[in-house]
Coordinates of C-alpha atoms (C1' of nucleotides) in Angstrom, one line a residue:
Chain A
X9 CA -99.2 -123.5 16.4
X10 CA -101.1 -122.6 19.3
X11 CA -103.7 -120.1 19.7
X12 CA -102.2 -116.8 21.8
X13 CA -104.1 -116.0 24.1
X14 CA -105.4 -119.9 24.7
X15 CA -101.9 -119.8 25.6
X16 CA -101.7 -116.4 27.6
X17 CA -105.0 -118.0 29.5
X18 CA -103.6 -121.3 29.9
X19 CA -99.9 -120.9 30.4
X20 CA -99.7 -123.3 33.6
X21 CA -101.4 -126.0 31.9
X22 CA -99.0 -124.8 28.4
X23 CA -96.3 -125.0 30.9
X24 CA -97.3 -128.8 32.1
X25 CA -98.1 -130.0 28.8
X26 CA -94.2 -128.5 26.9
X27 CA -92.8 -130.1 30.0
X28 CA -94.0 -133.5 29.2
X29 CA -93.1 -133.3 25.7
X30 CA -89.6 -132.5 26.4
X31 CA -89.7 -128.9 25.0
X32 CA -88.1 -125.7 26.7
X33 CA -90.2 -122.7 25.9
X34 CA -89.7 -119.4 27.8
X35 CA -93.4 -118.8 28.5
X36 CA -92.5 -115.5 31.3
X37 CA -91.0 -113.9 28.2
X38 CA -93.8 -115.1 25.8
X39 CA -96.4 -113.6 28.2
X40 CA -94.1 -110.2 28.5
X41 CA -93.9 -109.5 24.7
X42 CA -98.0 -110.5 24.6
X43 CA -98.5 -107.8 27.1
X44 CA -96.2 -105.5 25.1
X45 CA -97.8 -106.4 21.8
X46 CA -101.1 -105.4 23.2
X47 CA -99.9 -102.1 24.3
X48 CA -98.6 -101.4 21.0
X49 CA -101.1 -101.7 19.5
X50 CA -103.4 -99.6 21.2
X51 CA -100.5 -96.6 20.9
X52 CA -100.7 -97.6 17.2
X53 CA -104.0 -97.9 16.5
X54 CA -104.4 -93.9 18.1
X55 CA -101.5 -92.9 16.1
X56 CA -102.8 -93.9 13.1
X57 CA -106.2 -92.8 13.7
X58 CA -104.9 -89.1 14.3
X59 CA -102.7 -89.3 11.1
X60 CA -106.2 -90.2 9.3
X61 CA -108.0 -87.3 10.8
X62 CA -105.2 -85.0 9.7
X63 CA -104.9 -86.0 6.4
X64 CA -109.1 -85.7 6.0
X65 CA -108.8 -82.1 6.9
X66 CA -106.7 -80.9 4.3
X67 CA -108.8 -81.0 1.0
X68 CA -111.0 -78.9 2.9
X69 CA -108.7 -76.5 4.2
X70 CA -107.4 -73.1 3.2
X71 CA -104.3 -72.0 1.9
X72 CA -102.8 -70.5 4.6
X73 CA -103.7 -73.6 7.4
X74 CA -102.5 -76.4 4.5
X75 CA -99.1 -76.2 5.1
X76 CA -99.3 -76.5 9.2
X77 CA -101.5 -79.8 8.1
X78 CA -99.2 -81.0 5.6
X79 CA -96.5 -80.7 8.4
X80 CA -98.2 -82.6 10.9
X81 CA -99.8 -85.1 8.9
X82 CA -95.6 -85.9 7.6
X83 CA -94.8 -86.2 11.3
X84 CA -97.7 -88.4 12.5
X85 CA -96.5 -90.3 9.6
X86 CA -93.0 -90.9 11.3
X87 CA -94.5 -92.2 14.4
X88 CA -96.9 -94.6 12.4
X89 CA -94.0 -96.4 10.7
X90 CA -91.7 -96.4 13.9
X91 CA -94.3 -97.8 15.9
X92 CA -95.3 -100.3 13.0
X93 CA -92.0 -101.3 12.9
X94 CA -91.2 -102.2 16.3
X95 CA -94.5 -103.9 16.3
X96 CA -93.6 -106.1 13.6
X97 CA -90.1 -106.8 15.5
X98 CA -92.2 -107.7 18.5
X99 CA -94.6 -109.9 17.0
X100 CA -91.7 -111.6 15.4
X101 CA -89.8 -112.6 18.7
X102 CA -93.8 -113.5 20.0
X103 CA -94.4 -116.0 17.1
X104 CA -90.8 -117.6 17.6
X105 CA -91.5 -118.4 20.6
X106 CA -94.8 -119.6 19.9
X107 CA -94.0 -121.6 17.0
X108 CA -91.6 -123.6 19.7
X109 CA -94.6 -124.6 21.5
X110 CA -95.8 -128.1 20.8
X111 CA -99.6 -129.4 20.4
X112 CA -101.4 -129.9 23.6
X113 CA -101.9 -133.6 24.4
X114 CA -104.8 -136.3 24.3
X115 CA -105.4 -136.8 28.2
X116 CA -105.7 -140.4 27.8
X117 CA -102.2 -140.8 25.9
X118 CA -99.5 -142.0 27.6
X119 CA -97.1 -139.3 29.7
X120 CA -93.3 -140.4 29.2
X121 CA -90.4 -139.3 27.4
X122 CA -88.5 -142.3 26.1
X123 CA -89.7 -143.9 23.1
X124 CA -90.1 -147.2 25.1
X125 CA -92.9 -145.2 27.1
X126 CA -95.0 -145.2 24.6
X127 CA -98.0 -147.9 25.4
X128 CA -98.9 -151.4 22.9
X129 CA -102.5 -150.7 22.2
X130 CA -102.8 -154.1 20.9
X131 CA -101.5 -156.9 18.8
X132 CA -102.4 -158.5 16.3
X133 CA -100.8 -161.9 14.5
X134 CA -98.1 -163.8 15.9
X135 CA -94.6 -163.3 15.0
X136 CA -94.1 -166.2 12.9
X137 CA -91.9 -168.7 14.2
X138 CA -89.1 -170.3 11.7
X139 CA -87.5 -173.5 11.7
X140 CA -85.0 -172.1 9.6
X141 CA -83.0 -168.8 10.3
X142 CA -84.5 -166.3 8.1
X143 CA -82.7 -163.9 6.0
X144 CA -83.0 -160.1 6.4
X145 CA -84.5 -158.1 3.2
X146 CA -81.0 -157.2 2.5
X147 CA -80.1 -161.2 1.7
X148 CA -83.5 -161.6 0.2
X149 CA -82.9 -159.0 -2.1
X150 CA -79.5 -160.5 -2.9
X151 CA -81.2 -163.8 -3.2
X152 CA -83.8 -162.4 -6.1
X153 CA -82.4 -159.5 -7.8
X154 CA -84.6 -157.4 -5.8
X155 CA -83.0 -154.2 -5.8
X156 CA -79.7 -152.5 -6.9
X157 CA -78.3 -150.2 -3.6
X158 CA -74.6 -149.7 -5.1
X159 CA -76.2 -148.6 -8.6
X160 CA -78.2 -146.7 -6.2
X161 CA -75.1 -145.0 -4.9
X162 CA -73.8 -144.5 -7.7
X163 CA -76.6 -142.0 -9.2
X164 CA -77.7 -140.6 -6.3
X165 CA -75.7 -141.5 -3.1
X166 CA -75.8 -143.4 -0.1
X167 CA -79.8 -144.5 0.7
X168 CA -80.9 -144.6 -2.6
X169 CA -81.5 -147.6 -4.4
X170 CA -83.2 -149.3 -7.3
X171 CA -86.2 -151.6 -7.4
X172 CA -85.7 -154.6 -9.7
X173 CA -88.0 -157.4 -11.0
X174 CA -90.7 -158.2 -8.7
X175 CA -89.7 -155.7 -6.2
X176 CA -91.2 -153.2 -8.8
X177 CA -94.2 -155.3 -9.4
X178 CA -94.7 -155.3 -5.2
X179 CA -94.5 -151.6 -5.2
X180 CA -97.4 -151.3 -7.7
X181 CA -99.2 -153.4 -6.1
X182 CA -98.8 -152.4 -2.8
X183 CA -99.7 -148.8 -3.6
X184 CA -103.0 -150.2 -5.7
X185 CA -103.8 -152.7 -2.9
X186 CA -104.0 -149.4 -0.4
X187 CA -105.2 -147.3 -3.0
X188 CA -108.5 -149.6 -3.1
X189 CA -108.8 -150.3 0.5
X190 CA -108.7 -146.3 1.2
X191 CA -110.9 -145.5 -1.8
X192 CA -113.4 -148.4 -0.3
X193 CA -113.7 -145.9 3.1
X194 CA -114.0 -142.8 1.2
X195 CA -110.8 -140.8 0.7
X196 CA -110.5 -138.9 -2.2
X197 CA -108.0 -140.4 -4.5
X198 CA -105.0 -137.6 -5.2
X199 CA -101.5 -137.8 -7.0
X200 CA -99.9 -135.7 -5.3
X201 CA -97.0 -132.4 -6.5
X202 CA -93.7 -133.9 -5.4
X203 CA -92.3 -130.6 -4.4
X204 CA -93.8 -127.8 -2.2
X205 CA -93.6 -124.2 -1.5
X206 CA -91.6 -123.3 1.8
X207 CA -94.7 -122.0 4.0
X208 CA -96.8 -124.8 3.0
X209 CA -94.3 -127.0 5.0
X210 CA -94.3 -124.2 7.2
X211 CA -97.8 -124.8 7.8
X212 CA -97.8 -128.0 8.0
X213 CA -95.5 -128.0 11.1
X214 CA -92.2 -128.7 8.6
X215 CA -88.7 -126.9 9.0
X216 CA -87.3 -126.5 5.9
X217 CA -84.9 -124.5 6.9
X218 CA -81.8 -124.8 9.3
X219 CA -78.9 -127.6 9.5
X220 CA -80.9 -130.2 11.0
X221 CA -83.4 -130.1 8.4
X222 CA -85.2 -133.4 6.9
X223 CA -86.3 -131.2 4.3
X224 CA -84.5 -131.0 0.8
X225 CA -85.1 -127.9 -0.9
X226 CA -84.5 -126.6 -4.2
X227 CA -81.6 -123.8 -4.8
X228 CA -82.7 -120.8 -6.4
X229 CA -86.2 -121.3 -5.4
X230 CA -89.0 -121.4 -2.8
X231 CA -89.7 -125.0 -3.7
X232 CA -88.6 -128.1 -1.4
X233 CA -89.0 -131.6 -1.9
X234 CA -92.4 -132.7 0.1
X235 CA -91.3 -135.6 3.0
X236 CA -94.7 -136.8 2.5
X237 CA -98.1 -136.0 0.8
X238 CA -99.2 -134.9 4.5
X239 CA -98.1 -131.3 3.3
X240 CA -99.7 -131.4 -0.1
X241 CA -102.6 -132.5 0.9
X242 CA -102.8 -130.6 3.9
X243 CA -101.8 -127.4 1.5
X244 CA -105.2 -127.9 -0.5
X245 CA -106.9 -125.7 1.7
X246 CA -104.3 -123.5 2.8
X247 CA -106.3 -120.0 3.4
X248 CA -109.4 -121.1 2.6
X249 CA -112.5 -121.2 4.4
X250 CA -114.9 -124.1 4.1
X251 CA -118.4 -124.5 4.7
X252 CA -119.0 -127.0 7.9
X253 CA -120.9 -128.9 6.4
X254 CA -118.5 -129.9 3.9
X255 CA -116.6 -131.7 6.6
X256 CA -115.1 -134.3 7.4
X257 CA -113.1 -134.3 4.2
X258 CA -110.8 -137.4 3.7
X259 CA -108.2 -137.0 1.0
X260 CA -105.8 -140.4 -0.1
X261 CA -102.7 -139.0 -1.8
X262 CA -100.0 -140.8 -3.7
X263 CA -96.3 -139.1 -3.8
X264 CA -92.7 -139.9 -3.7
X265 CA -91.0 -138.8 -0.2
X266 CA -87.5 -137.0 0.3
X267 CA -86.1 -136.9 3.6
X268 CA -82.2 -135.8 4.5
X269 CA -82.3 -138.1 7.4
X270 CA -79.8 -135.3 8.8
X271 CA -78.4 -136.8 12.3
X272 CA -80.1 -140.3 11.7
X273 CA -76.4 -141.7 10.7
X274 CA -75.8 -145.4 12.2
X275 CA -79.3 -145.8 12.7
X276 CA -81.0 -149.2 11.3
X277 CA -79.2 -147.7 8.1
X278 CA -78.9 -151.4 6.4
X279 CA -81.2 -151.8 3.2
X280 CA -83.8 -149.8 2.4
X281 CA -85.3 -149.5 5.9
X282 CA -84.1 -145.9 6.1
X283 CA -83.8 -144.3 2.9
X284 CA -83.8 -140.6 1.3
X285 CA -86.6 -141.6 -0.9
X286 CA -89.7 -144.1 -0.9
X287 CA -93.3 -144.1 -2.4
X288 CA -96.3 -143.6 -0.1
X289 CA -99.8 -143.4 0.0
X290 CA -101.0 -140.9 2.9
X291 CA -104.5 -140.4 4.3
X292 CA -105.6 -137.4 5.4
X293 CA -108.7 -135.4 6.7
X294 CA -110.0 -132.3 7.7
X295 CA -112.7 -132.1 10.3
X296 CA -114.9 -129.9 12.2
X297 CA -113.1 -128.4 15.4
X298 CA -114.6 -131.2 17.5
X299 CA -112.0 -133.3 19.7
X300 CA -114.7 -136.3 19.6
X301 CA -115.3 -135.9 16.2
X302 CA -111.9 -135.7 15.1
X303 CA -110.9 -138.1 17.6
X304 CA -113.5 -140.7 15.6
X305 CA -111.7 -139.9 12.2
X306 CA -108.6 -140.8 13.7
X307 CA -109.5 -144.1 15.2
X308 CA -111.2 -144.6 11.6
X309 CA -107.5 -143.8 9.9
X310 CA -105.5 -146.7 12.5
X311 CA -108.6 -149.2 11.4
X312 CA -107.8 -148.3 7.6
X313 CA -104.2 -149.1 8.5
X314 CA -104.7 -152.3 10.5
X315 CA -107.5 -153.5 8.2
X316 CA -104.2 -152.8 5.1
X317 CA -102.1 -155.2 7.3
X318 CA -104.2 -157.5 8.4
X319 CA -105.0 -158.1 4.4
X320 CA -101.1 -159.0 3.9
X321 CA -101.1 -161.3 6.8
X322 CA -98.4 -159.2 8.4
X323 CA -98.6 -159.3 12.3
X324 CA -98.1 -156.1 13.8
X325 CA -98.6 -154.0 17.2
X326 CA -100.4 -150.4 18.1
X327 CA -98.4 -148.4 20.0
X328 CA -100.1 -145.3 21.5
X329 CA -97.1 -142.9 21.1
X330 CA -95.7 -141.1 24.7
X331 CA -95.9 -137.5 25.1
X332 CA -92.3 -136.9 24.7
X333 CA -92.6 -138.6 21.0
X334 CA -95.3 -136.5 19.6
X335 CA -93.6 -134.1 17.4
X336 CA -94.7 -130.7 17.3
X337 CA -98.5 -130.6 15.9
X338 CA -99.3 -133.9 17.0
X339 CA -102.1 -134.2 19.8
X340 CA -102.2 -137.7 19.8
X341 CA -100.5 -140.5 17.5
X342 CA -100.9 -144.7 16.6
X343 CA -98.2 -145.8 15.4
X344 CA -98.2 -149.5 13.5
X345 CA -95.0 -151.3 13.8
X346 CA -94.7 -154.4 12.3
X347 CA -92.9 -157.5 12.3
X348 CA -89.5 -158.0 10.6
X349 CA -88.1 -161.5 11.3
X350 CA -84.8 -159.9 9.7
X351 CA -84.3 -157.1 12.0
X352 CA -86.0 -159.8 15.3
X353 CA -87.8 -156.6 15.9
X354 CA -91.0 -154.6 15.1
X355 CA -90.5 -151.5 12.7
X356 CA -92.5 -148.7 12.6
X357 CA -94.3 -149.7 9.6
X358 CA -97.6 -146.5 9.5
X359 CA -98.1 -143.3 11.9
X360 CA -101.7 -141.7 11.9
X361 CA -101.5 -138.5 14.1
X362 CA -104.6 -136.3 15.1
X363 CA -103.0 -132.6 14.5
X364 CA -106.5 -130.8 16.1
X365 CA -106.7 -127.6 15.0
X366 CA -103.2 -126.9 15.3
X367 CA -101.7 -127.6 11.8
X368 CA -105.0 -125.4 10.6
X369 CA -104.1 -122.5 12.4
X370 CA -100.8 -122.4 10.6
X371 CA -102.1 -122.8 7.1
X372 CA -105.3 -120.6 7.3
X373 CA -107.6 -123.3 7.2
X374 CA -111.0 -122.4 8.8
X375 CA -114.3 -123.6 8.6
X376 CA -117.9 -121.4 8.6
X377 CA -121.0 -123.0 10.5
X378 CA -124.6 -121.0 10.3
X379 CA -125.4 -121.4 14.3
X380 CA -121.8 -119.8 14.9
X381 CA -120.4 -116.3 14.5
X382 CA -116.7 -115.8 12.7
X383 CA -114.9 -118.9 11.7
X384 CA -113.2 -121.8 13.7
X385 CA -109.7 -124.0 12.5
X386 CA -111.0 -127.2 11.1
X387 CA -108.8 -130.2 12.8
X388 CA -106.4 -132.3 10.7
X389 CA -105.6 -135.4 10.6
X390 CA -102.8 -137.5 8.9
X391 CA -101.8 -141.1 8.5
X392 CA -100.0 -143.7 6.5
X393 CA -101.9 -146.2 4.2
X394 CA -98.5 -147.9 2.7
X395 CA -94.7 -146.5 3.0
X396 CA -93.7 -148.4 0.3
X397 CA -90.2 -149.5 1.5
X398 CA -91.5 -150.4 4.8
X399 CA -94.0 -152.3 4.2
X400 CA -91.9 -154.2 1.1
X401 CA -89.1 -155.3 4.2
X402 CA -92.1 -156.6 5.9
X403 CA -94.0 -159.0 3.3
X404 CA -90.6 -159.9 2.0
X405 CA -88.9 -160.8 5.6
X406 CA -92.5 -162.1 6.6
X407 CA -93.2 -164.1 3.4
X408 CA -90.0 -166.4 3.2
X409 CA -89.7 -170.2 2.9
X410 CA -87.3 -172.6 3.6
X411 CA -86.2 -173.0 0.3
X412 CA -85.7 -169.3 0.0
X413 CA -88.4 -168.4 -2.1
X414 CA -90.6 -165.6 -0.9
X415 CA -95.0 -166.3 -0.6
X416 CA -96.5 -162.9 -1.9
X417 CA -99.7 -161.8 0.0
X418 CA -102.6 -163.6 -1.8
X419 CA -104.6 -159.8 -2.1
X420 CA -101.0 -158.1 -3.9
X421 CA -101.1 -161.6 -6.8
X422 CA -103.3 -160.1 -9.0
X423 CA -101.1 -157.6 -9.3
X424 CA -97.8 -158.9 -9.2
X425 CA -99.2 -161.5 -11.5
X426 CA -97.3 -164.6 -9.5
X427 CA -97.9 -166.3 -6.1
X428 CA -94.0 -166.5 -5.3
X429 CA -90.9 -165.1 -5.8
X430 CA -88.2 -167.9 -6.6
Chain B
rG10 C1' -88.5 -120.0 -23.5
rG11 C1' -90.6 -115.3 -26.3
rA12 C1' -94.9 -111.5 -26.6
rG13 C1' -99.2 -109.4 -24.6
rA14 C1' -103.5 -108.9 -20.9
rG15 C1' -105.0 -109.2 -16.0
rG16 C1' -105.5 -110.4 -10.4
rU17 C1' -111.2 -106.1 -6.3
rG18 C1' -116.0 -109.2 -1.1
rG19 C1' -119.2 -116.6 -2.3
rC20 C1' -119.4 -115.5 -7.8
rA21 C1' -119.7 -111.7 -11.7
rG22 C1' -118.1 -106.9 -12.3
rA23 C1' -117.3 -101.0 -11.6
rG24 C1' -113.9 -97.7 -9.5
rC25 C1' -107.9 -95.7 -11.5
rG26 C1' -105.0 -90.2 -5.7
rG27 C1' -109.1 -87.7 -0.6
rC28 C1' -116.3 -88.1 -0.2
rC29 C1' -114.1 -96.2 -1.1
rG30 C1' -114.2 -101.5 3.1
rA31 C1' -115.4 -100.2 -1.7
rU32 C1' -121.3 -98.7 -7.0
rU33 C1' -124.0 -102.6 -9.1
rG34 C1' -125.9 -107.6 -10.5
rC35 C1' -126.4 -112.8 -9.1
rA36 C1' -126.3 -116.1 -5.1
rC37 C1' -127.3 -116.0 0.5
rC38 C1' -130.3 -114.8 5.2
rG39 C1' -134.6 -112.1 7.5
rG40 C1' -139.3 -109.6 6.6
rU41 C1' -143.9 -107.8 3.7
rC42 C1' -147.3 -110.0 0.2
rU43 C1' -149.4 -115.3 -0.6
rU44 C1' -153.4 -121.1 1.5
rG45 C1' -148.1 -122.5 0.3
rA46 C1' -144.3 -121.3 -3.3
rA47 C1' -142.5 -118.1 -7.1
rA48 C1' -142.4 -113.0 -8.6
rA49 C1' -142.2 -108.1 -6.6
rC50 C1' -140.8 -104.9 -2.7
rC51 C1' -138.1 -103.7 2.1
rG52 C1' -134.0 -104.8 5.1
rG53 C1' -129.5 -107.6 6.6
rA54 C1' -125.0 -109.7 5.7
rG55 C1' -117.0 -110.3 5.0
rA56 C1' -112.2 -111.4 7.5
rU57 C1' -108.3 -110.4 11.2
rG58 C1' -106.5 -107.9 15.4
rG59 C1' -107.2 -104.3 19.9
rG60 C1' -110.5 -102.4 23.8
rG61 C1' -115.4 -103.4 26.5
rC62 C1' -119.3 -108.0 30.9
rA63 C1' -122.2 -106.3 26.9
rA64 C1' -124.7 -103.2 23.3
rC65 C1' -120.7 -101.5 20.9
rU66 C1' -116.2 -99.3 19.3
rC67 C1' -111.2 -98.6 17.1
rA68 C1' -107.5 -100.2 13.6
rU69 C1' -106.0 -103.4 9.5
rC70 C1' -107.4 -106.1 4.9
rC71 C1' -109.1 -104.5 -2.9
rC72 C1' -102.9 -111.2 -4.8
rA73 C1' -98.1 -110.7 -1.6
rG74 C1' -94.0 -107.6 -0.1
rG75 C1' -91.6 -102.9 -0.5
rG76 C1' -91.8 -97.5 -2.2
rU77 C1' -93.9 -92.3 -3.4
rU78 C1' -97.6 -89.0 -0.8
rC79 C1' -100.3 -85.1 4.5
rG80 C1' -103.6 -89.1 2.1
rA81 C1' -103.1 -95.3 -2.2
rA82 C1' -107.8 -100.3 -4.4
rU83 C1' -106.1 -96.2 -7.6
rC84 C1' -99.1 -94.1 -9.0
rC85 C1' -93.9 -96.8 -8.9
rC86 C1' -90.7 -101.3 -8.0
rU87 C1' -90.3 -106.7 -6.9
rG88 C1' -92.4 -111.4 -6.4
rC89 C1' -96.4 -115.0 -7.0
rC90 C1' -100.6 -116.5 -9.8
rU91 C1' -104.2 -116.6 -14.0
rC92 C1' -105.5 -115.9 -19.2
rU93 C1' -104.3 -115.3 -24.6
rC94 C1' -100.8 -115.9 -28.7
rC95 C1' -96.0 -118.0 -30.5
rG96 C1' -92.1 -121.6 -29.8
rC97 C1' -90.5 -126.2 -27.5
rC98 C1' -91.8 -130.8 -25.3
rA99 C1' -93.5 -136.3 -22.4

RNA sequence: GGAGAGGUGGCAGAGCGGCCGAUUGCACCGGUCUUGAAAACCGGAGAUGGGGCAACUCAUCCCAGGGUUCGAAUCCCUGCCUCUCCGCCA
């Protein structure tokens, strides 16, 4: 969420920026109900006031003025709660609109709104050329016994699946491989809640609510299931204020993901590429309300993420996503896509975003520093270490032989226990 | 799951219908004293929103949301959370 009056004193550039993003936001009407707000308040404010004075005079006051008191006090009381209530009904239609608004954008990111508008940062690795036609992970799976998707259906439904054999044993070690690296640069090792109250998503930026939701919630409750430990760990320090100097904070956290994939029918659907449940290990920090400082953290998360790549031998590319790809609280966002020789494409593999201070705002999360009066949003910043499924297509599709056996990364053996599957 | 107790400023902890945005202690910041420090003493200090160029000023905030009342931290209802005891359990 953006500021209000940032927005009120900024609405051409607001205006630009939603426009670039692809977002329709009525910002005439948004300005109107500011003005009215402000109004209101004022008329409140006095209202309430005079009902205070009223109701101070009476313990002092004799017997026969009491009851003219009593009187007026009841009916400055009436016009308290009416104008409180239309208040709150303003303010309501004010934060719709606002919550509509997306993130303002890096200046340097790229302006477009196709996802093919988005810019390749870099490169790194070749795609590997075969002399064989390679399998998908689909086949390779097949091949090994690497996972089970029709038992999968059968528990849970379509994009769920088991693990099997050595497909468990890459999981581990993926997630301890990561959890090393990102413990190496100083995140805070977490294991994560799995599920989530509904305005901790909230303030993360998530929609748990509505038809086209990605967010799974739990009946009878206020709980959802998280789509990623980006909202648990952002929810650590939801309403809290934090001494400056206790920032940059980097948090690691381990959790299971649920997403509905609502709409995302036909889509790359085949294996476990898209799937309503996978294993992650997320990075994420808070930072002092600094663009260049966050800015540095962020570049620091996309090294993290190429350095976990590079490690597995998996070529990959940067892609510095276009303004109409964003999402909401985004200001700026890397996206890794690796190589799949299965697919013949790049996948979207790790996504690191820089929220600013917009995420914060939402969830209450402010910082204190001695030079400055009040308080200030920290910035947040989130990223992916290793989406388990992902990453699995990638050294399984990237790590096949001729012969059909499957090369496992040399830093995932010690885990795994064996240098090839089959 | 059953039975109790409770949630007040950074922390501890009073207040239990008007004089309470809140006594007090600790921690914190400034000052006096001191060669320096400690101790002692004096003073300051919360958040959010509105108005004002500003000094400042007004409103809101005692877990959250409703209610009673002229008036609520204080009374009532609901929810959330914490603690203690019992039961169950990986």
């Amino acid at each position: 969420m953006l500021d209000l009056q940032y927005i009120y004193d900024n609405i051409d550039a607001v205006a630009a920026n939603c426009t670039n993003r692809g977002v329709t936001v009525d910002l005439d009407q948004l300005r109107k109900l500011r003005d009215q707000r402000n109004a209101l308040i004022a008329e409140t404010d006095a209202a309430r006031h005079a009902s205070k004075d009223v109701s101070s005079q009476i313990p002092k006051a004799d017997a026969a003025t009491k009851p003219a008191l009593v009187e007026q006090g009841r009916q400055l009381r009436e016009t308290v709660s009416t104008l409180e209530e239309r208040q709150k009904e303003i303010e309501a239609a004010l934060r719709e609109i606002q919550s509509a608004i997306p993130n303002m954008t890096h200046p340097d990111a790229p302006v477009g709104r196709l996802e093919s508008e988005s810019k390749t940062v870099r490169t790194w690795g070749e795609p590997r050329q075969f002399d064989f036609p390679p399998l998908d992970h689909v086949a390779l799976c097949e091949k090994h016994q690497l996972f089970d998707l029709e038992a999968g259906a059968r528990v849970a439904g379509h994009g769920f699946y088991f693990l099997k054999n050595e497909a468990v044993l890459l999981e581990l070690a993926l997630i301890q491989y990561a959890v090393q690296i990102v413990r190496k640069h100083g995140f805070t090792l977490h294991s994560t809640p799995d599920l989530a109250r509904m305005d901790v998503l909230e303030g993360t930026g998530y929609q748990p609510r509505g038809n086209e939701t990605q967010i799974y919630s739990i009946a009878n409750s206020d709980l959802c299931l998280v789509a990623t430990a980006e909202i648990t760990l952002g929810g650590t320090l939801k309403d809290q204020i934090v001494n400056i100097s206790d920032l940059p904070m980097r948090l690691a956290g381990i959790s299971h993901c649920f997403r509905t994939e609502a709409g995302a029918h036909g889509k790359a659907t085949r294996g476990i590429y898209r799937v309503h449940q996978f294993t992650k290990v997320e990075l994420f920090a808070f930072t002092a309300p600094d663009v260049a400082l966050s800015d540095a953290v962020h570049q620091e998360i996309v090294a993290i993420e190429e350095e976990i790549f590079q490690g597995l031998g998996i070529p990959y590319r940067v892609l510095d996503i276009c303004t109409g790809d964003l999402g909401g609280p985004a200001y700026r966002k890397y996206d890794l896509e690796a190589w799949m020789p299965g697919r013949n494409e790049w996948g979207e593999v790790t996504s690191a975003s820089n929220c600013t201070d917009f995420q914060a705002r939402r969830l209450g999360t402010r910082c204190k520093s001695p030079d400055k009066k009040g308080t200030q949003f920290v910035h947040t910043l989130n990223g992916t270490a290793v989406a388990v499924t992902r990453a699995l297509i990638a050294v399984l599709e990237n790590g096949q032989q001729a012969d059909g056996s499957i090369v496992i990364p040399e830093p995932l053996r010690p885990w795994v226990g064996q240098a090839r599957i089959g």
